[in-house]
């Protein structure tokens, strides 16, 4: 996600605390993904499913896409601080806030009742859908310098969700199994699914616009006063 029309890639408070917290988030997400993969491998072995299919099935969920992006963004900052790479851009960091918030909200309001978990699986589920959707936006709010986002960042936010939906629908058509009910073409038909995706895209756009508005408002609040 490029920083359209922006003079730089965005700046973050490069304090030790910011990098330490970013590293903690990255490690937590990475560990959760590894544990989830191991649990799924164990279940696949019991069900006679080839092991090579397990990572592909795991990444059939946007939850994993979004959490992986959080790990990449925070891990990059923890190791390298600010820079000019894609993961360091203010637009990427802000879009990641939107993605992980949507993951948490949609799961906890619409999907959690269809996915009962206990024990270690419940702990991992909580990390993906509650802890990280809270921790990463708070980290962004506390440590990202304000005023680095522009309205040119609004439209690019839908790129990753639309790419996911395309992959998920192709996978669903080939296997007959859809990761989320609202993209189930077999159940709802193509027209309804496309409508659902369009509504979801509008949600991402609206949240990104709200985040940019918040960023600009906070920048005005923290700007040094000028004297005439």
PDB file of C-alpha atoms in Angstrom:
ATOM      1  CA  UNK A   1       0.000   0.000   0.000  1.00  0.00           C
ATOM      2  CA  UNK A   2       1.775   3.058  -1.193  1.00  0.00           C
ATOM      3  CA  UNK A   3       1.765   6.362   0.648  1.00  0.00           C
ATOM      4  CA  UNK A   4      -0.067   8.115  -2.146  1.00  0.00           C
ATOM      5  CA  UNK A   5       0.785  11.772  -2.292  1.00  0.00           C
ATOM      6  CA  UNK A   6       2.804  11.673   0.945  1.00  0.00           C
ATOM      7  CA  UNK A   7       6.355  12.980   1.166  1.00  0.00           C
ATOM      8  CA  UNK A   8       7.703  10.132   3.274  1.00  0.00           C
ATOM      9  CA  UNK A   9       6.932   6.654   4.515  1.00  0.00           C
ATOM     10  CA  UNK A  10       5.684   7.716   7.928  1.00  0.00           C
ATOM     11  CA  UNK A  11       7.569   7.920  11.171  1.00  0.00           C
ATOM     12  CA  UNK A  12       7.226   6.002  14.421  1.00  0.00           C
ATOM     13  CA  UNK A  13       8.553   6.862  17.843  1.00  0.00           C
ATOM     14  CA  UNK A  14      11.801   4.883  17.697  1.00  0.00           C
ATOM     15  CA  UNK A  15      12.018   4.448  21.464  1.00  0.00           C
ATOM     16  CA  UNK A  16      13.095   1.186  23.010  1.00  0.00           C
ATOM     17  CA  UNK A  17       9.636   0.706  24.458  1.00  0.00           C
ATOM     18  CA  UNK A  18       7.960   1.018  21.050  1.00  0.00           C
ATOM     19  CA  UNK A  19      10.299  -1.554  19.534  1.00  0.00           C
ATOM     20  CA  UNK A  20      10.011  -3.868  22.525  1.00  0.00           C
ATOM     21  CA  UNK A  21       6.217  -3.847  22.426  1.00  0.00           C
ATOM     22  CA  UNK A  22       6.246  -4.336  18.654  1.00  0.00           C
ATOM     23  CA  UNK A  23       8.547  -7.314  19.075  1.00  0.00           C
ATOM     24  CA  UNK A  24       6.268  -8.766  21.749  1.00  0.00           C
ATOM     25  CA  UNK A  25       3.247  -8.515  19.454  1.00  0.00           C
ATOM     26  CA  UNK A  26       5.168 -10.102  16.574  1.00  0.00           C
ATOM     27  CA  UNK A  27       6.380 -12.982  18.747  1.00  0.00           C
ATOM     28  CA  UNK A  28       2.906 -13.601  20.179  1.00  0.00           C
ATOM     29  CA  UNK A  29       1.323 -13.757  16.737  1.00  0.00           C
ATOM     30  CA  UNK A  30       4.114 -15.898  15.332  1.00  0.00           C
ATOM     31  CA  UNK A  31       3.880 -18.350  18.208  1.00  0.00           C
ATOM     32  CA  UNK A  32       0.088 -18.540  17.870  1.00  0.00           C
ATOM     33  CA  UNK A  33       0.327 -19.309  14.152  1.00  0.00           C
ATOM     34  CA  UNK A  34       2.935 -22.028  14.740  1.00  0.00           C
ATOM     35  CA  UNK A  35       0.879 -23.629  17.513  1.00  0.00           C
ATOM     36  CA  UNK A  36      -2.274 -23.468  15.379  1.00  0.00           C
ATOM     37  CA  UNK A  37      -0.399 -25.117  12.526  1.00  0.00           C
ATOM     38  CA  UNK A  38       0.849 -27.902  14.817  1.00  0.00           C
ATOM     39  CA  UNK A  39      -2.652 -28.481  16.187  1.00  0.00           C
ATOM     40  CA  UNK A  40      -4.037 -28.646  12.668  1.00  0.00           C
ATOM     41  CA  UNK A  41      -1.298 -31.062  11.598  1.00  0.00           C
ATOM     42  CA  UNK A  42      -2.194 -33.332  14.501  1.00  0.00           C
ATOM     43  CA  UNK A  43      -5.869 -33.247  13.575  1.00  0.00           C
ATOM     44  CA  UNK A  44      -5.072 -33.799   9.899  1.00  0.00           C
ATOM     45  CA  UNK A  45      -3.015 -36.892  10.728  1.00  0.00           C
ATOM     46  CA  UNK A  46      -5.944 -38.312  12.707  1.00  0.00           C
ATOM     47  CA  UNK A  47      -8.333 -37.565   9.816  1.00  0.00           C
ATOM     48  CA  UNK A  48      -6.010 -38.928   7.136  1.00  0.00           C
ATOM     49  CA  UNK A  49      -5.512 -35.521   5.502  1.00  0.00           C
ATOM     50  CA  UNK A  50      -2.122 -35.040   3.767  1.00  0.00           C
ATOM     51  CA  UNK A  51       0.174 -32.790   5.777  1.00  0.00           C
ATOM     52  CA  UNK A  52       0.966 -30.572   2.773  1.00  0.00           C
ATOM     53  CA  UNK A  53      -2.664 -29.429   2.672  1.00  0.00           C
ATOM     54  CA  UNK A  54      -2.636 -28.090   6.232  1.00  0.00           C
ATOM     55  CA  UNK A  55      -0.834 -24.752   5.643  1.00  0.00           C
ATOM     56  CA  UNK A  56      -3.054 -24.055   2.633  1.00  0.00           C
ATOM     57  CA  UNK A  57      -6.162 -24.713   4.700  1.00  0.00           C
ATOM     58  CA  UNK A  58      -4.873 -22.525   7.530  1.00  0.00           C
ATOM     59  CA  UNK A  59      -4.287 -19.645   5.144  1.00  0.00           C
ATOM     60  CA  UNK A  60      -7.782 -20.101   3.794  1.00  0.00           C
ATOM     61  CA  UNK A  61      -8.888 -17.719   6.565  1.00  0.00           C
ATOM     62  CA  UNK A  62      -8.522 -13.950   6.451  1.00  0.00           C
ATOM     63  CA  UNK A  63      -7.880 -14.092  10.193  1.00  0.00           C
ATOM     64  CA  UNK A  64      -4.505 -15.689   9.439  1.00  0.00           C
ATOM     65  CA  UNK A  65      -3.757 -13.248   6.622  1.00  0.00           C
ATOM     66  CA  UNK A  66      -4.409 -10.260   8.893  1.00  0.00           C
ATOM     67  CA  UNK A  67      -2.548 -11.670  11.887  1.00  0.00           C
ATOM     68  CA  UNK A  68       0.421 -12.579   9.686  1.00  0.00           C
ATOM     69  CA  UNK A  69       0.510  -9.017   8.383  1.00  0.00           C
ATOM     70  CA  UNK A  70       0.488  -7.722  11.965  1.00  0.00           C
ATOM     71  CA  UNK A  71       3.455  -9.973  12.750  1.00  0.00           C
ATOM     72  CA  UNK A  72       5.344  -8.769   9.672  1.00  0.00           C
ATOM     73  CA  UNK A  73       4.707  -5.075  10.334  1.00  0.00           C
ATOM     74  CA  UNK A  74       5.554  -5.179  14.031  1.00  0.00           C
ATOM     75  CA  UNK A  75       8.439  -7.593  13.568  1.00  0.00           C
ATOM     76  CA  UNK A  76       9.940  -5.358  10.894  1.00  0.00           C
ATOM     77  CA  UNK A  77       9.753  -2.335  13.182  1.00  0.00           C
ATOM     78  CA  UNK A  78      11.140  -4.253  16.166  1.00  0.00           C
ATOM     79  CA  UNK A  79      14.176  -5.344  14.133  1.00  0.00           C
ATOM     80  CA  UNK A  80      14.788  -2.404  11.842  1.00  0.00           C
ATOM     81  CA  UNK A  81      12.850   0.575  13.156  1.00  0.00           C
ATOM     82  CA  UNK A  82      11.652   3.021  10.545  1.00  0.00           C
ATOM     83  CA  UNK A  83      12.587   2.798   6.919  1.00  0.00           C
ATOM     84  CA  UNK A  84      11.340   3.056   3.365  1.00  0.00           C
ATOM     85  CA  UNK A  85      10.104  -0.510   2.863  1.00  0.00           C
ATOM     86  CA  UNK A  86       6.489  -1.435   2.217  1.00  0.00           C
ATOM     87  CA  UNK A  87       6.051  -2.766   5.755  1.00  0.00           C
ATOM     88  CA  UNK A  88       7.290   0.522   7.225  1.00  0.00           C
ATOM     89  CA  UNK A  89       4.926   2.783   5.301  1.00  0.00           C
ATOM     90  CA  UNK A  90       2.286   4.653   7.247  1.00  0.00           C
ATOM     91  CA  UNK A  91      -0.417   3.458   4.845  1.00  0.00           C
ATOM     92  CA  UNK A  92       0.501  -0.180   5.413  1.00  0.00           C
ATOM     93  CA  UNK A  93       0.537   0.239   9.181  1.00  0.00           C
ATOM     94  CA  UNK A  94      -2.838   1.973   9.184  1.00  0.00           C
ATOM     95  CA  UNK A  95      -4.425  -0.539   6.796  1.00  0.00           C
ATOM     96  CA  UNK A  96      -3.233  -3.316   9.094  1.00  0.00           C
ATOM     97  CA  UNK A  97      -5.136  -1.625  11.931  1.00  0.00           C
ATOM     98  CA  UNK A  98      -8.291  -1.751   9.815  1.00  0.00           C
ATOM     99  CA  UNK A  99      -7.809  -5.397   8.841  1.00  0.00           C
ATOM    100  CA  UNK A 100      -7.231  -6.668  12.350  1.00  0.00           C
ATOM    101  CA  UNK A 101     -10.116  -4.641  13.806  1.00  0.00           C
ATOM    102  CA  UNK A 102     -12.469  -6.101  11.193  1.00  0.00           C
ATOM    103  CA  UNK A 103     -11.209  -9.595  12.050  1.00  0.00           C
ATOM    104  CA  UNK A 104     -11.972  -9.065  15.724  1.00  0.00           C
ATOM    105  CA  UNK A 105     -15.356  -7.408  15.251  1.00  0.00           C
ATOM    106  CA  UNK A 106     -16.748  -9.787  12.631  1.00  0.00           C
ATOM    107  CA  UNK A 107     -15.558 -12.882  14.446  1.00  0.00           C
ATOM    108  CA  UNK A 108     -16.824 -11.865  17.874  1.00  0.00           C
ATOM    109  CA  UNK A 109     -20.192 -10.623  16.598  1.00  0.00           C
ATOM    110  CA  UNK A 110     -21.032 -13.042  13.779  1.00  0.00           C
ATOM    111  CA  UNK A 111     -18.830 -16.134  13.825  1.00  0.00           C
ATOM    112  CA  UNK A 112     -17.800 -17.079  17.345  1.00  0.00           C
ATOM    113  CA  UNK A 113     -20.980 -19.065  18.007  1.00  0.00           C
ATOM    114  CA  UNK A 114     -20.172 -21.330  15.049  1.00  0.00           C
ATOM    115  CA  UNK A 115     -16.651 -22.093  16.264  1.00  0.00           C
ATOM    116  CA  UNK A 116     -16.753 -23.419  19.839  1.00  0.00           C
ATOM    117  CA  UNK A 117     -13.267 -24.075  21.205  1.00  0.00           C
ATOM    118  CA  UNK A 118     -11.733 -25.299  24.453  1.00  0.00           C
ATOM    119  CA  UNK A 119      -8.272 -25.560  25.978  1.00  0.00           C
ATOM    120  CA  UNK A 120      -5.286 -24.596  23.871  1.00  0.00           C
ATOM    121  CA  UNK A 121      -7.406 -24.017  20.779  1.00  0.00           C
ATOM    122  CA  UNK A 122      -9.502 -21.502  22.716  1.00  0.00           C
ATOM    123  CA  UNK A 123      -6.341 -19.708  23.861  1.00  0.00           C
ATOM    124  CA  UNK A 124      -5.038 -19.450  20.293  1.00  0.00           C
ATOM    125  CA  UNK A 125      -8.464 -18.367  19.079  1.00  0.00           C
ATOM    126  CA  UNK A 126      -8.495 -15.604  21.695  1.00  0.00           C
ATOM    127  CA  UNK A 127      -5.056 -14.381  20.619  1.00  0.00           C
ATOM    128  CA  UNK A 128      -6.107 -14.162  16.963  1.00  0.00           C
ATOM    129  CA  UNK A 129      -9.527 -12.613  17.467  1.00  0.00           C
ATOM    130  CA  UNK A 130      -9.334 -10.566  20.669  1.00  0.00           C
ATOM    131  CA  UNK A 131      -5.828  -9.929  22.005  1.00  0.00           C
ATOM    132  CA  UNK A 132      -4.121  -8.934  18.743  1.00  0.00           C
ATOM    133  CA  UNK A 133      -7.137  -6.935  17.433  1.00  0.00           C
ATOM    134  CA  UNK A 134      -6.802  -4.926  20.652  1.00  0.00           C
ATOM    135  CA  UNK A 135      -3.027  -4.814  21.107  1.00  0.00           C
ATOM    136  CA  UNK A 136      -1.961  -3.792  17.604  1.00  0.00           C
ATOM    137  CA  UNK A 137      -4.381  -0.834  17.211  1.00  0.00           C
ATOM    138  CA  UNK A 138      -3.340   0.396  20.668  1.00  0.00           C
ATOM    139  CA  UNK A 139       0.327   0.120  19.679  1.00  0.00           C
ATOM    140  CA  UNK A 140      -0.396   2.066  16.498  1.00  0.00           C
ATOM    141  CA  UNK A 141      -2.318   4.705  18.441  1.00  0.00           C
ATOM    142  CA  UNK A 142       0.404   5.121  21.063  1.00  0.00           C
ATOM    143  CA  UNK A 143       3.556   5.071  18.932  1.00  0.00           C
ATOM    144  CA  UNK A 144       2.807   6.127  15.358  1.00  0.00           C
ATOM    145  CA  UNK A 145       3.375   9.817  14.789  1.00  0.00           C
ATOM    146  CA  UNK A 146       0.289  11.617  13.656  1.00  0.00           C
ATOM    147  CA  UNK A 147      -0.406  13.444  10.416  1.00  0.00           C
ATOM    148  CA  UNK A 148       1.305  11.002   8.062  1.00  0.00           C
ATOM    149  CA  UNK A 149      -1.831   9.652   6.407  1.00  0.00           C
ATOM    150  CA  UNK A 150      -3.595  11.138   3.393  1.00  0.00           C
ATOM    151  CA  UNK A 151      -6.924  10.478   1.717  1.00  0.00           C
ATOM    152  CA  UNK A 152      -5.033   8.685  -1.032  1.00  0.00           C
ATOM    153  CA  UNK A 153      -4.681   5.783   1.408  1.00  0.00           C
ATOM    154  CA  UNK A 154      -8.429   5.093   1.482  1.00  0.00           C
ATOM    155  CA  UNK A 155      -8.949   3.078  -1.710  1.00  0.00           C
ATOM    156  CA  UNK A 156      -5.794   0.891  -1.505  1.00  0.00           C
ATOM    157  CA  UNK A 157      -7.071  -0.566   1.779  1.00  0.00           C
ATOM    158  CA  UNK A 158      -9.456  -2.851  -0.126  1.00  0.00           C
ATOM    159  CA  UNK A 159      -6.656  -4.487  -2.125  1.00  0.00           C
ATOM    160  CA  UNK A 160      -5.803  -7.244   0.348  1.00  0.00           C
ATOM    161  CA  UNK A 161      -9.418  -8.129   1.293  1.00  0.00           C
ATOM    162  CA  UNK A 162     -10.435  -8.333  -2.371  1.00  0.00           C
ATOM    163  CA  UNK A 163      -7.428 -10.523  -3.152  1.00  0.00           C
ATOM    164  CA  UNK A 164      -8.385 -12.779  -0.256  1.00  0.00           C
ATOM    165  CA  UNK A 165     -12.008 -13.010  -1.412  1.00  0.00           C
ATOM    166  CA  UNK A 166     -10.914 -13.991  -4.920  1.00  0.00           C
ATOM    167  CA  UNK A 167      -8.627 -16.723  -3.575  1.00  0.00           C
ATOM    168  CA  UNK A 168     -11.236 -17.937  -1.084  1.00  0.00           C
ATOM    169  CA  UNK A 169     -13.988 -18.147  -3.705  1.00  0.00           C
ATOM    170  CA  UNK A 170     -11.797 -20.077  -6.131  1.00  0.00           C
ATOM    171  CA  UNK A 171     -10.852 -22.444  -3.332  1.00  0.00           C
ATOM    172  CA  UNK A 172     -14.511 -22.813  -2.385  1.00  0.00           C
ATOM    173  CA  UNK A 173     -15.555 -23.569  -5.951  1.00  0.00           C
ATOM    174  CA  UNK A 174     -12.858 -26.242  -6.197  1.00  0.00           C
ATOM    175  CA  UNK A 175     -13.455 -27.870  -2.815  1.00  0.00           C
ATOM    176  CA  UNK A 176     -17.065 -27.004  -2.010  1.00  0.00           C
ATOM    177  CA  UNK A 177     -15.921 -25.560   1.343  1.00  0.00           C
ATOM    178  CA  UNK A 178     -15.929 -21.858   2.108  1.00  0.00           C
ATOM    179  CA  UNK A 179     -14.057 -20.293   5.006  1.00  0.00           C
ATOM    180  CA  UNK A 180     -16.868 -17.805   5.734  1.00  0.00           C
ATOM    181  CA  UNK A 181     -20.589 -18.174   5.169  1.00  0.00           C
ATOM    182  CA  UNK A 182     -20.976 -14.779   3.466  1.00  0.00           C
ATOM    183  CA  UNK A 183     -18.789 -15.873   0.507  1.00  0.00           C
ATOM    184  CA  UNK A 184     -20.500 -19.248   0.047  1.00  0.00           C
ATOM    185  CA  UNK A 185     -21.521 -19.136  -3.621  1.00  0.00           C
ATOM    186  CA  UNK A 186     -23.187 -22.544  -3.400  1.00  0.00           C
ATOM    187  CA  UNK A 187     -25.494 -21.376  -0.629  1.00  0.00           C
ATOM    188  CA  UNK A 188     -26.210 -17.763  -1.574  1.00  0.00           C
ATOM    189  CA  UNK A 189     -25.405 -17.523  -5.283  1.00  0.00           C
ATOM    190  CA  UNK A 190     -22.822 -15.362  -7.019  1.00  0.00           C
ATOM    191  CA  UNK A 191     -24.905 -12.155  -7.034  1.00  0.00           C
ATOM    192  CA  UNK A 192     -25.474 -12.184  -3.274  1.00  0.00           C
ATOM    193  CA  UNK A 193     -21.846 -13.050  -2.559  1.00  0.00           C
ATOM    194  CA  UNK A 194     -20.635 -10.179  -4.754  1.00  0.00           C
ATOM    195  CA  UNK A 195     -23.019  -7.873  -2.903  1.00  0.00           C
ATOM    196  CA  UNK A 196     -21.615  -9.123   0.422  1.00  0.00           C
ATOM    197  CA  UNK A 197     -18.063  -8.479  -0.785  1.00  0.00           C
ATOM    198  CA  UNK A 198     -18.990  -4.984  -1.951  1.00  0.00           C
ATOM    199  CA  UNK A 199     -20.512  -4.241   1.453  1.00  0.00           C
ATOM    200  CA  UNK A 200     -17.375  -5.552   3.130  1.00  0.00           C
ATOM    201  CA  UNK A 201     -15.215  -3.354   0.880  1.00  0.00           C
ATOM    202  CA  UNK A 202     -17.283  -0.330   1.914  1.00  0.00           C
ATOM    203  CA  UNK A 203     -16.701  -1.268   5.546  1.00  0.00           C
ATOM    204  CA  UNK A 204     -12.934  -1.281   4.989  1.00  0.00           C
ATOM    205  CA  UNK A 205     -13.073   2.030   3.145  1.00  0.00           C
ATOM    206  CA  UNK A 206     -15.217   3.610   5.853  1.00  0.00           C
ATOM    207  CA  UNK A 207     -12.946   2.428   8.645  1.00  0.00           C
ATOM    208  CA  UNK A 208      -9.827   3.607   6.819  1.00  0.00           C
ATOM    209  CA  UNK A 209     -11.415   7.014   6.258  1.00  0.00           C
ATOM    210  CA  UNK A 210     -12.302   7.180   9.955  1.00  0.00           C
ATOM    211  CA  UNK A 211      -8.741   6.226  10.895  1.00  0.00           C
ATOM    212  CA  UNK A 212      -7.318   8.934   8.645  1.00  0.00           C
ATOM    213  CA  UNK A 213      -9.726  11.440  10.174  1.00  0.00           C
ATOM    214  CA  UNK A 214      -8.630  10.368  13.648  1.00  0.00           C
ATOM    215  CA  UNK A 215      -4.973  10.638  12.664  1.00  0.00           C
ATOM    216  CA  UNK A 216      -5.448  14.183  11.362  1.00  0.00           C
ATOM    217  CA  UNK A 217      -7.462  15.260  14.393  1.00  0.00           C
ATOM    218  CA  UNK A 218      -4.814  13.913  16.761  1.00  0.00           C
ATOM    219  CA  UNK A 219      -2.125  15.658  14.720  1.00  0.00           C
ATOM    220  CA  UNK A 220      -3.906  18.980  15.234  1.00  0.00           C
ATOM    221  CA  UNK A 221      -4.238  18.317  18.954  1.00  0.00           C
ATOM    222  CA  UNK A 222      -0.538  17.614  19.378  1.00  0.00           C
ATOM    223  CA  UNK A 223       0.771  20.265  16.981  1.00  0.00           C
ATOM    224  CA  UNK A 224       2.851  22.957  18.711  1.00  0.00           C
ATOM    225  CA  UNK A 225       1.090  26.268  19.078  1.00  0.00           C
ATOM    226  CA  UNK A 226       2.297  29.076  16.829  1.00  0.00           C
ATOM    227  CA  UNK A 227       2.452  32.701  17.766  1.00  0.00           C
ATOM    228  CA  UNK A 228       1.802  35.603  15.468  1.00  0.00           C
TER     229      UNK A 228
END
